[in-house]
Coordinates of C-alpha atoms in Angstrom, one line a residue:
M1 CA 0.0 0.0 0.0
H2 CA 1.1 3.5 -0.7
N3 CA 1.1 6.0 2.1
P4 CA -1.2 8.9 1.1
R5 CA 0.7 11.3 3.4
V6 CA 3.9 10.5 1.7
L7 CA 2.3 10.9 -1.7
R8 CA 1.0 14.3 -0.8
R9 CA 4.3 15.4 0.4
L10 CA 6.1 14.3 -2.7
L11 CA 3.5 16.0 -4.9
T12 CA 3.8 19.2 -2.9
L13 CA 7.5 19.1 -3.3
S14 CA 7.2 18.5 -7.1
F15 CA 5.1 21.7 -7.4
V16 CA 7.5 23.7 -5.4
T17 CA 10.5 22.7 -7.5
L18 CA 8.7 23.7 -10.7
V19 CA 8.7 27.4 -9.9
P20 CA 12.5 28.2 -10.1
Y21 CA 13.0 26.5 -13.5
I22 CA 13.3 28.5 -16.6
V23 CA 11.5 27.7 -19.9
F24 CA 13.8 25.0 -21.0
G25 CA 14.3 23.5 -17.5
C26 CA 12.5 20.5 -16.1
G27 CA 8.8 20.5 -15.3
A28 CA 6.1 18.0 -14.4
R29 CA 2.4 17.6 -14.8
T30 CA -2.8 16.5 -15.0
P31 CA -4.0 17.0 -15.7
L32 CA -3.5 14.4 -12.9
P33 CA -3.0 7.9 -5.0
V34 CA -5.4 2.2 -1.4
G35 CA -8.0 2.3 1.3
D36 CA -10.9 0.0 2.2
K37 CA -13.3 -1.4 -0.4
G38 CA -15.7 1.4 -0.9
G39 CA -15.5 2.6 2.7
D40 CA -15.1 6.1 3.8
I41 CA -11.4 6.7 4.2
D42 CA -10.1 9.6 6.3
T43 CA -7.1 11.0 4.4
P44 CA -5.4 14.3 3.9
D45 CA -6.4 16.6 1.1
A46 CA -5.5 15.4 -2.3
S47 CA -2.7 17.3 -4.0
S48 CA -3.6 19.4 -7.0
A49 CA -3.3 18.0 -10.5
S50 CA -5.2 18.8 -13.6
T51 CA -7.4 16.8 -15.8
D52 CA -8.0 15.9 -19.3
A53 CA -9.1 18.2 -22.1
G54 CA -12.6 19.6 -22.8
A55 CA -15.5 17.2 -23.0
D56 CA -17.9 17.8 -25.8
V57 CA -21.7 17.4 -26.4
D58 CA -22.3 14.3 -28.3
G59 CA -25.6 12.6 -27.3
G60 CA -24.0 9.3 -28.0
L61 CA -24.2 9.7 -31.8
R62 CA -21.5 8.7 -34.3
R63 CA -20.9 9.4 -38.0
D64 CA -18.2 8.7 -40.5
D65 CA -17.8 11.5 -43.0
G66 CA -14.1 11.6 -43.7
G67 CA -12.8 10.9 -40.2
A68 CA -14.0 9.2 -37.1
C69 CA -16.3 11.5 -35.2
D70 CA -15.6 9.5 -32.0
G71 CA -18.8 10.9 -30.4
T72 CA -17.5 14.5 -30.0
C73 CA -19.0 16.2 -33.1
L74 CA -21.9 18.7 -33.1
P75 CA -24.2 18.8 -36.1
G76 CA -22.5 20.6 -39.0
E77 CA -19.1 20.6 -37.3
P78 CA -16.2 19.0 -39.2
P79 CA -15.3 15.6 -37.7
L80 CA -12.3 15.0 -35.6
R81 CA -9.7 12.5 -36.8
A82 CA -9.2 9.1 -35.4
S83 CA -6.5 10.3 -33.0
I84 CA -7.8 11.3 -29.6
I85 CA -5.6 12.7 -26.9
A86 CA -5.5 13.0 -23.1
A87 CA -2.9 14.4 -20.7
G88 CA -2.3 13.3 -17.1
Y89 CA -0.1 14.8 -14.4
A90 CA 3.1 13.9 -16.2
H91 CA 1.9 11.5 -18.9
T92 CA 0.1 11.6 -22.2
C93 CA -2.0 9.1 -24.1
A94 CA -3.4 9.1 -27.6
I95 CA -5.6 6.8 -29.7
H96 CA -3.8 6.6 -33.0
A97 CA -5.5 5.4 -36.2
A98 CA -2.7 2.9 -37.0
R99 CA -1.1 2.2 -33.6
G100 CA -4.1 2.1 -31.3
L101 CA -3.8 3.4 -27.8
V102 CA -0.3 4.5 -26.8
C103 CA 1.0 6.4 -23.8
W104 CA 4.2 8.1 -22.8
G105 CA 5.7 10.0 -19.8
T106 CA 5.9 8.9 -16.2
D107 CA 5.0 5.4 -15.3
A108 CA 5.4 5.8 -11.5
H109 CA 2.0 4.3 -10.7
G110 CA 1.5 2.2 -13.9
E111 CA -0.4 4.9 -15.6
L112 CA 1.1 4.0 -19.0
G113 CA -0.6 0.6 -19.0
D114 CA 2.6 -1.1 -20.3
N115 CA 2.9 -3.6 -17.5
G116 CA 5.4 -1.4 -15.7
V117 CA 8.3 -1.7 -18.2
G118 CA 10.1 1.3 -16.8
P119 CA 9.8 4.4 -14.5
L120 CA 9.2 6.6 -17.5
Q121 CA 8.9 6.4 -21.3
T122 CA 10.1 9.4 -23.4
R123 CA 8.4 7.9 -26.5
P124 CA 5.0 6.3 -27.1
V125 CA 4.5 2.7 -25.9
A126 CA 1.5 0.5 -26.5
V127 CA -1.1 0.0 -23.8
H128 CA -1.3 -3.8 -23.1
G129 CA -4.4 -5.9 -23.0
L130 CA -6.7 -3.8 -25.2
G131 CA -7.5 -6.5 -27.8
V132 CA -11.0 -4.9 -28.4
G133 CA -9.5 -1.4 -28.9
A134 CA -10.4 1.9 -27.4
T135 CA -12.6 4.8 -28.6
A136 CA -11.8 7.4 -25.9
V137 CA -9.2 8.0 -23.2
A138 CA -9.0 10.1 -20.0
A139 CA -5.9 10.7 -17.8
S140 CA -5.1 12.3 -14.5
F141 CA -2.6 12.2 -11.7
G142 CA -1.7 8.5 -11.5
H143 CA -4.4 6.7 -13.4
T144 CA -5.8 6.4 -16.9
C145 CA -9.2 5.2 -18.2
A146 CA -10.5 4.3 -21.7
I147 CA -13.8 3.4 -23.3
T148 CA -13.6 0.1 -25.1
Q149 CA -15.1 -0.5 -28.5
R150 CA -17.8 -2.6 -26.7
G151 CA -18.9 0.4 -24.6
G152 CA -17.3 -0.7 -21.4
V153 CA -14.6 1.1 -19.4
V154 CA -11.1 -0.1 -18.4
C155 CA -8.7 1.7 -16.1
W156 CA -5.2 1.2 -14.9
G157 CA -2.5 2.8 -12.6
H158 CA -2.9 4.1 -9.1
N159 CA -5.9 2.9 -7.1
Y160 CA -5.6 4.1 -3.5
F161 CA -9.2 5.3 -3.3
G162 CA -10.7 2.9 -5.8
E163 CA -10.4 5.3 -8.7
L164 CA -9.9 2.4 -11.1
G165 CA -13.5 1.2 -10.3
T166 CA -12.5 -2.5 -10.1
G167 CA -14.3 -3.1 -6.8
G168 CA -10.9 -3.3 -5.0
V169 CA -8.0 -1.0 -4.3
A170 CA -5.0 -2.8 -5.9
D171 CA -3.0 -0.8 -8.4
R172 CA -3.1 -2.2 -11.9
L173 CA -0.2 -2.1 -14.5
E174 CA -2.5 -3.1 -17.3
P175 CA -6.2 -2.2 -18.2
A176 CA -8.8 -3.7 -15.8
N177 CA -12.5 -3.7 -16.3
V178 CA -14.6 -1.1 -14.3
V179 CA -17.4 -3.2 -12.8
G180 CA -20.9 -2.9 -14.0
L181 CA -20.5 -0.3 -16.8
D182 CA -21.7 -0.6 -20.4
R183 CA -23.0 1.7 -23.2
V184 CA -20.5 4.4 -22.1
I185 CA -20.0 7.4 -24.4
S186 CA -17.9 9.8 -22.3
I187 CA -15.3 9.4 -19.5
A188 CA -13.5 11.8 -17.2
A189 CA -10.6 11.3 -14.8
G190 CA -10.1 13.5 -11.7
V191 CA -7.1 13.3 -9.4
Y192 CA -8.5 10.4 -7.3
H193 CA -11.9 9.8 -8.9
S194 CA -13.3 8.8 -12.3
C195 CA -16.7 9.2 -14.0
A196 CA -18.6 7.9 -17.0
V197 CA -21.7 8.9 -19.0
R198 CA -23.9 6.3 -20.6
S199 CA -25.7 6.5 -23.9
D200 CA -29.0 7.1 -22.1
G201 CA -27.6 10.2 -20.3
S202 CA -27.2 8.5 -16.9
A203 CA -23.8 8.9 -15.2
A204 CA -21.7 7.1 -12.6
C205 CA -18.6 8.0 -10.6
W206 CA -16.2 6.1 -8.4
G207 CA -13.2 6.7 -6.1
L208 CA -12.5 9.4 -3.5
N209 CA -15.7 11.1 -2.4
R210 CA -14.7 13.0 0.8
D211 CA -15.9 16.3 -0.8
G212 CA -18.9 14.9 -2.6
Q213 CA -17.2 14.8 -6.0
L214 CA -19.0 11.6 -6.9
G215 CA -22.3 13.4 -7.0
D216 CA -24.4 10.7 -5.3
G217 CA -25.4 12.8 -2.3
T218 CA -22.9 11.2 0.1
A219 CA -19.3 11.7 1.1
V220 CA -18.5 8.0 1.1
N221 CA -15.6 6.6 -1.0
T222 CA -16.3 3.7 -3.3
A223 CA -14.3 1.4 -5.5
S224 CA -17.3 0.6 -7.7
P225 CA -19.4 3.0 -9.7
V226 CA -22.3 4.9 -8.0
E227 CA -25.0 6.8 -9.8
V228 CA -24.7 10.5 -10.1
R229 CA -27.9 12.5 -9.1
A230 CA -27.8 14.6 -12.3
P231 CA -30.1 15.3 -15.2
P232 CA -29.3 13.5 -18.4
L233 CA -25.7 14.3 -19.4
A234 CA -23.8 14.3 -22.6
A235 CA -20.3 14.5 -21.1
M236 CA -18.3 15.1 -17.9
A237 CA -15.1 16.8 -16.7
A238 CA -13.4 16.1 -13.4
G239 CA -11.3 18.4 -11.3
E240 CA -9.3 17.6 -8.1
S241 CA -12.3 17.4 -5.7
F242 CA -15.2 18.5 -7.9
T243 CA -16.9 17.3 -11.1
C244 CA -19.0 19.0 -13.8
G245 CA -21.5 17.6 -16.2
L246 CA -22.6 18.9 -19.6
T247 CA -26.4 18.3 -19.8
R248 CA -28.2 17.3 -23.0
Q249 CA -29.9 20.7 -22.7
Q250 CA -26.5 22.4 -23.1
T251 CA -26.3 23.6 -19.6
V252 CA -23.7 22.8 -16.9
V253 CA -24.1 21.3 -13.5
C254 CA -21.2 20.8 -11.0
W255 CA -20.8 19.2 -7.6
G256 CA -18.1 18.6 -4.9
T257 CA -15.9 21.1 -3.1
N258 CA -16.5 24.7 -3.8
S259 CA -14.0 26.6 -1.6
A260 CA -12.6 28.3 -4.7
G261 CA -15.9 28.8 -6.5
A262 CA -15.3 25.9 -8.9
L263 CA -19.0 24.8 -8.9
G264 CA -19.8 28.1 -10.7
D265 CA -23.1 28.7 -9.0
G266 CA -22.2 32.1 -7.5
T267 CA -21.4 30.7 -4.0
F268 CA -18.6 29.1 -2.1
T269 CA -20.9 26.4 -0.7
S270 CA -19.9 22.8 -1.4
S271 CA -22.5 20.3 -2.6
T272 CA -22.7 16.5 -2.8
I273 CA -25.3 16.8 -5.5
P274 CA -25.2 18.8 -8.8
V275 CA -25.9 22.5 -8.8
R276 CA -26.6 24.6 -11.8
V277 CA -24.0 26.9 -13.4
A278 CA -25.6 30.1 -14.8
L279 CA -24.7 29.5 -18.4
D280 CA -26.6 28.3 -21.4
G281 CA -25.8 27.1 -25.0
V282 CA -22.7 25.2 -23.8
T283 CA -21.0 22.8 -26.2
A284 CA -17.9 21.7 -24.3
I285 CA -16.6 21.8 -20.7
A286 CA -13.1 21.3 -19.1
A287 CA -12.0 21.2 -15.5
G288 CA -8.7 22.0 -13.8
P289 CA -8.0 21.2 -10.2
Q290 CA -9.9 24.2 -8.9
H291 CA -11.3 26.0 -11.9
A292 CA -13.5 25.1 -14.9
C293 CA -14.2 26.5 -18.3
A294 CA -17.1 26.1 -20.7
L295 CA -17.4 26.8 -24.5
T296 CA -20.7 28.2 -25.7
S297 CA -22.1 27.8 -29.2
D298 CA -21.0 31.3 -30.2
G299 CA -17.4 30.4 -29.7
V300 CA -16.9 32.2 -26.4
V301 CA -15.0 30.6 -23.5
H302 CA -16.2 31.2 -20.0
C303 CA -14.2 30.2 -16.9
W304 CA -14.8 30.3 -13.1
G305 CA -13.1 29.2 -9.9
A306 CA -9.5 29.7 -8.8
N307 CA -7.4 32.0 -11.0
R308 CA -3.8 30.9 -10.3
S309 CA -1.4 32.7 -12.6
G310 CA -4.4 34.1 -14.7
A311 CA -5.9 30.7 -15.6
L312 CA -9.3 32.3 -16.0
G313 CA -8.1 34.6 -18.8
N314 CA -9.9 37.7 -17.5
G315 CA -6.8 39.9 -17.2
T316 CA -6.4 39.4 -13.4
T317 CA -5.5 36.7 -10.9
N318 CA -8.8 37.2 -9.0
G319 CA -11.0 34.1 -8.7
T320 CA -14.7 34.1 -9.3
P321 CA -17.6 31.8 -8.3
R322 CA -19.5 32.5 -11.5
P323 CA -18.6 32.3 -15.2
I324 CA -16.8 35.1 -16.8
A325 CA -15.8 35.4 -20.5
V326 CA -12.1 35.0 -21.4
L327 CA -10.9 38.3 -22.9
G328 CA -8.9 38.7 -26.1
L329 CA -9.3 35.4 -27.8
P330 CA -8.1 35.7 -31.5
G331 CA -11.3 34.2 -32.8
P332 CA -14.2 31.9 -31.9
A333 CA -13.1 28.7 -30.1
R334 CA -14.1 25.2 -31.0
A335 CA -12.4 23.1 -28.2
I336 CA -10.9 23.8 -24.7
A337 CA -8.5 22.3 -22.2
T338 CA -7.5 23.2 -18.7
S339 CA -4.8 22.5 -16.2
Q340 CA -3.7 23.7 -12.7
R341 CA -2.6 27.1 -13.7
H342 CA -3.4 27.6 -17.4
S343 CA -6.1 27.0 -19.9
C344 CA -6.1 26.7 -23.7
A345 CA -8.5 26.8 -26.6
L346 CA -8.5 25.7 -30.2
I347 CA -9.5 28.6 -32.4
V348 CA -11.6 28.3 -35.6
G349 CA -9.1 28.5 -38.4
G350 CA -6.3 26.6 -36.8
K351 CA -4.8 28.7 -34.0
V352 CA -4.2 27.6 -30.5
A353 CA -4.5 30.2 -27.7
C354 CA -3.4 29.7 -24.1
W355 CA -3.3 31.8 -21.0
G356 CA -2.1 31.6 -17.4
A357 CA 1.2 30.1 -16.2
G358 CA 4.0 30.0 -18.7
T359 CA 7.0 29.4 -16.5
L360 CA 8.0 26.1 -18.3
G361 CA 6.9 27.2 -21.8
D362 CA 3.3 26.1 -21.0
L363 CA 1.8 28.7 -23.3
G364 CA 3.8 27.6 -26.3
N365 CA 4.6 31.1 -27.5
G366 CA 8.4 30.8 -27.1
T367 CA 8.6 32.6 -23.7
G368 CA 8.6 31.7 -20.0
A369 CA 6.2 34.4 -19.0
D370 CA 2.8 34.2 -17.5
S371 CA -0.1 35.8 -19.4
Y372 CA -3.4 36.9 -18.0
F373 CA -4.8 37.1 -21.5
P374 CA -4.7 34.6 -24.3
V375 CA -1.5 34.3 -26.4
T376 CA -1.0 32.3 -29.6
A377 CA 1.0 29.1 -29.4
G378 CA 3.1 28.0 -32.3
P379 CA 4.1 27.6 -34.9
I380 CA 2.3 24.3 -35.2
D381 CA 3.0 22.1 -38.2
G382 CA -0.6 21.2 -39.2
I383 CA -4.2 22.2 -38.3
P384 CA -5.0 21.3 -34.7
V385 CA -8.3 19.4 -34.2
A386 CA -8.0 18.2 -30.6
I387 CA -6.2 19.5 -27.5
A388 CA -5.3 18.2 -24.0
S389 CA -3.5 19.9 -21.1
G390 CA -1.3 18.4 -18.4
E391 CA 0.2 20.1 -15.4
T392 CA 2.8 22.0 -17.4
H393 CA 2.5 20.5 -20.9
I394 CA 0.0 20.8 -23.7
C395 CA -0.6 18.5 -26.7
V396 CA -2.6 18.9 -29.8
V397 CA -3.6 16.4 -32.6
T398 CA -3.5 17.8 -36.1
S399 CA -5.8 16.9 -39.0
E400 CA -3.1 14.6 -40.3
D401 CA -3.3 12.6 -37.0
H402 CA 0.1 14.0 -35.9
V403 CA 0.7 15.0 -32.3
R404 CA 2.6 18.2 -31.3
C405 CA 3.4 19.0 -27.6
W406 CA 5.2 21.8 -25.6
G407 CA 6.0 22.8 -22.1
G408 CA 7.5 20.9 -19.2
N409 CA 9.0 17.5 -20.0
D410 CA 11.0 16.2 -17.1
Q411 CA 9.2 12.9 -17.2
G412 CA 9.1 12.6 -21.0
Q413 CA 5.5 13.7 -21.2
I414 CA 6.2 15.5 -24.5
G415 CA 7.1 12.2 -26.1
N416 CA 9.9 13.3 -28.4
G417 CA 12.6 11.0 -26.9
T418 CA 14.0 13.6 -24.5
T419 CA 13.3 15.1 -21.1
N420 CA 14.0 18.7 -22.3
G421 CA 11.3 21.3 -21.9
Y422 CA 10.1 23.2 -25.0
A423 CA 8.5 26.6 -25.2
R424 CA 7.2 25.9 -28.7
P425 CA 5.4 22.9 -30.2
V426 CA 7.6 19.8 -31.2
A427 CA 6.6 16.6 -32.8
V428 CA 5.9 13.5 -30.7
Y429 CA 8.1 10.6 -31.8
G430 CA 6.3 8.2 -34.1
L431 CA 3.0 10.0 -34.1

């Protein structure tokens, strides 16, 4: 068993050591911890880590018109390619058209799913045991989850609080089935919890629940999925100790801890059941450890919660418990991603805009400076169609199914065969 107090201390130290590094120094990441079987475990607060990229409205529909929609297209929107990407704390995973599901970066908790071959991988390695293939992937601090082609969910990596959903708390070095789930269309991975949406709009979560982040009206941890008390959902996004759901009516509900205003309901009151965010016409959501962002149908990005290093993009570092528009985007957005201290958006026409912390080149604009307003990352070789954000690294998938990453890389999370940081996008080896 891992000691959660030791883990917390190590994570805290890792965040402290990031600060003094310059752009090309080392950095770590999300976007992203064993107790009793489903019992309430008294543990210290989980350390911050960010989550996977924005979750889009899909309604469980698919189409094939030149590229796999993978359940994330809105009517009339060009389809995404077969490659899908997710970023964990210091690892990255992608579903590649030719190579299947691959991951790279730290493997400290088995989050790469390669049966523990090494402590880290600086180049993509295949996830073992996915004979039926995967259609979506989500990553966080020390675990990864994927939707299988049969509509089930498999998870692997760290399992201290039952975040793998296997009914037990043993870590897994290869994919293991989440118990009792089928017809899944969307998944999300928080720091110590995971969630899934089924094709009928019902949702389930599992793992740490001390702050009510599972949304079942309790604060009891569980190693098996429990039903979320939410209206029919299309997608979910998971932060550190809170979760948000995108409803089929294009509204947002959130639940869990609210000390930083991450629930977006205008209060700082935590809730074990979903509360409504005052925003309509939402097409995608994303969650960092203590803030969240939503994309509306007019291409505007709205964020709320903690505002470390300007991650809300409103020109300040002041947090807010209600949605505010990001200022200065270079055009309408079509996808979003969040992390601990920064956020990013894909802009219609092919640009990538990021704002917040830039100490390790996180913003991708060639500097190591923070920015409270969006700045353009690049140059990017290709047209980005998907984006994911880790703690200090960001990756995009281009329309040619290539992957480009930038930012901190001390664990090989950029995937180019090195552990050097990059303040501008570089190609992932073999993708």
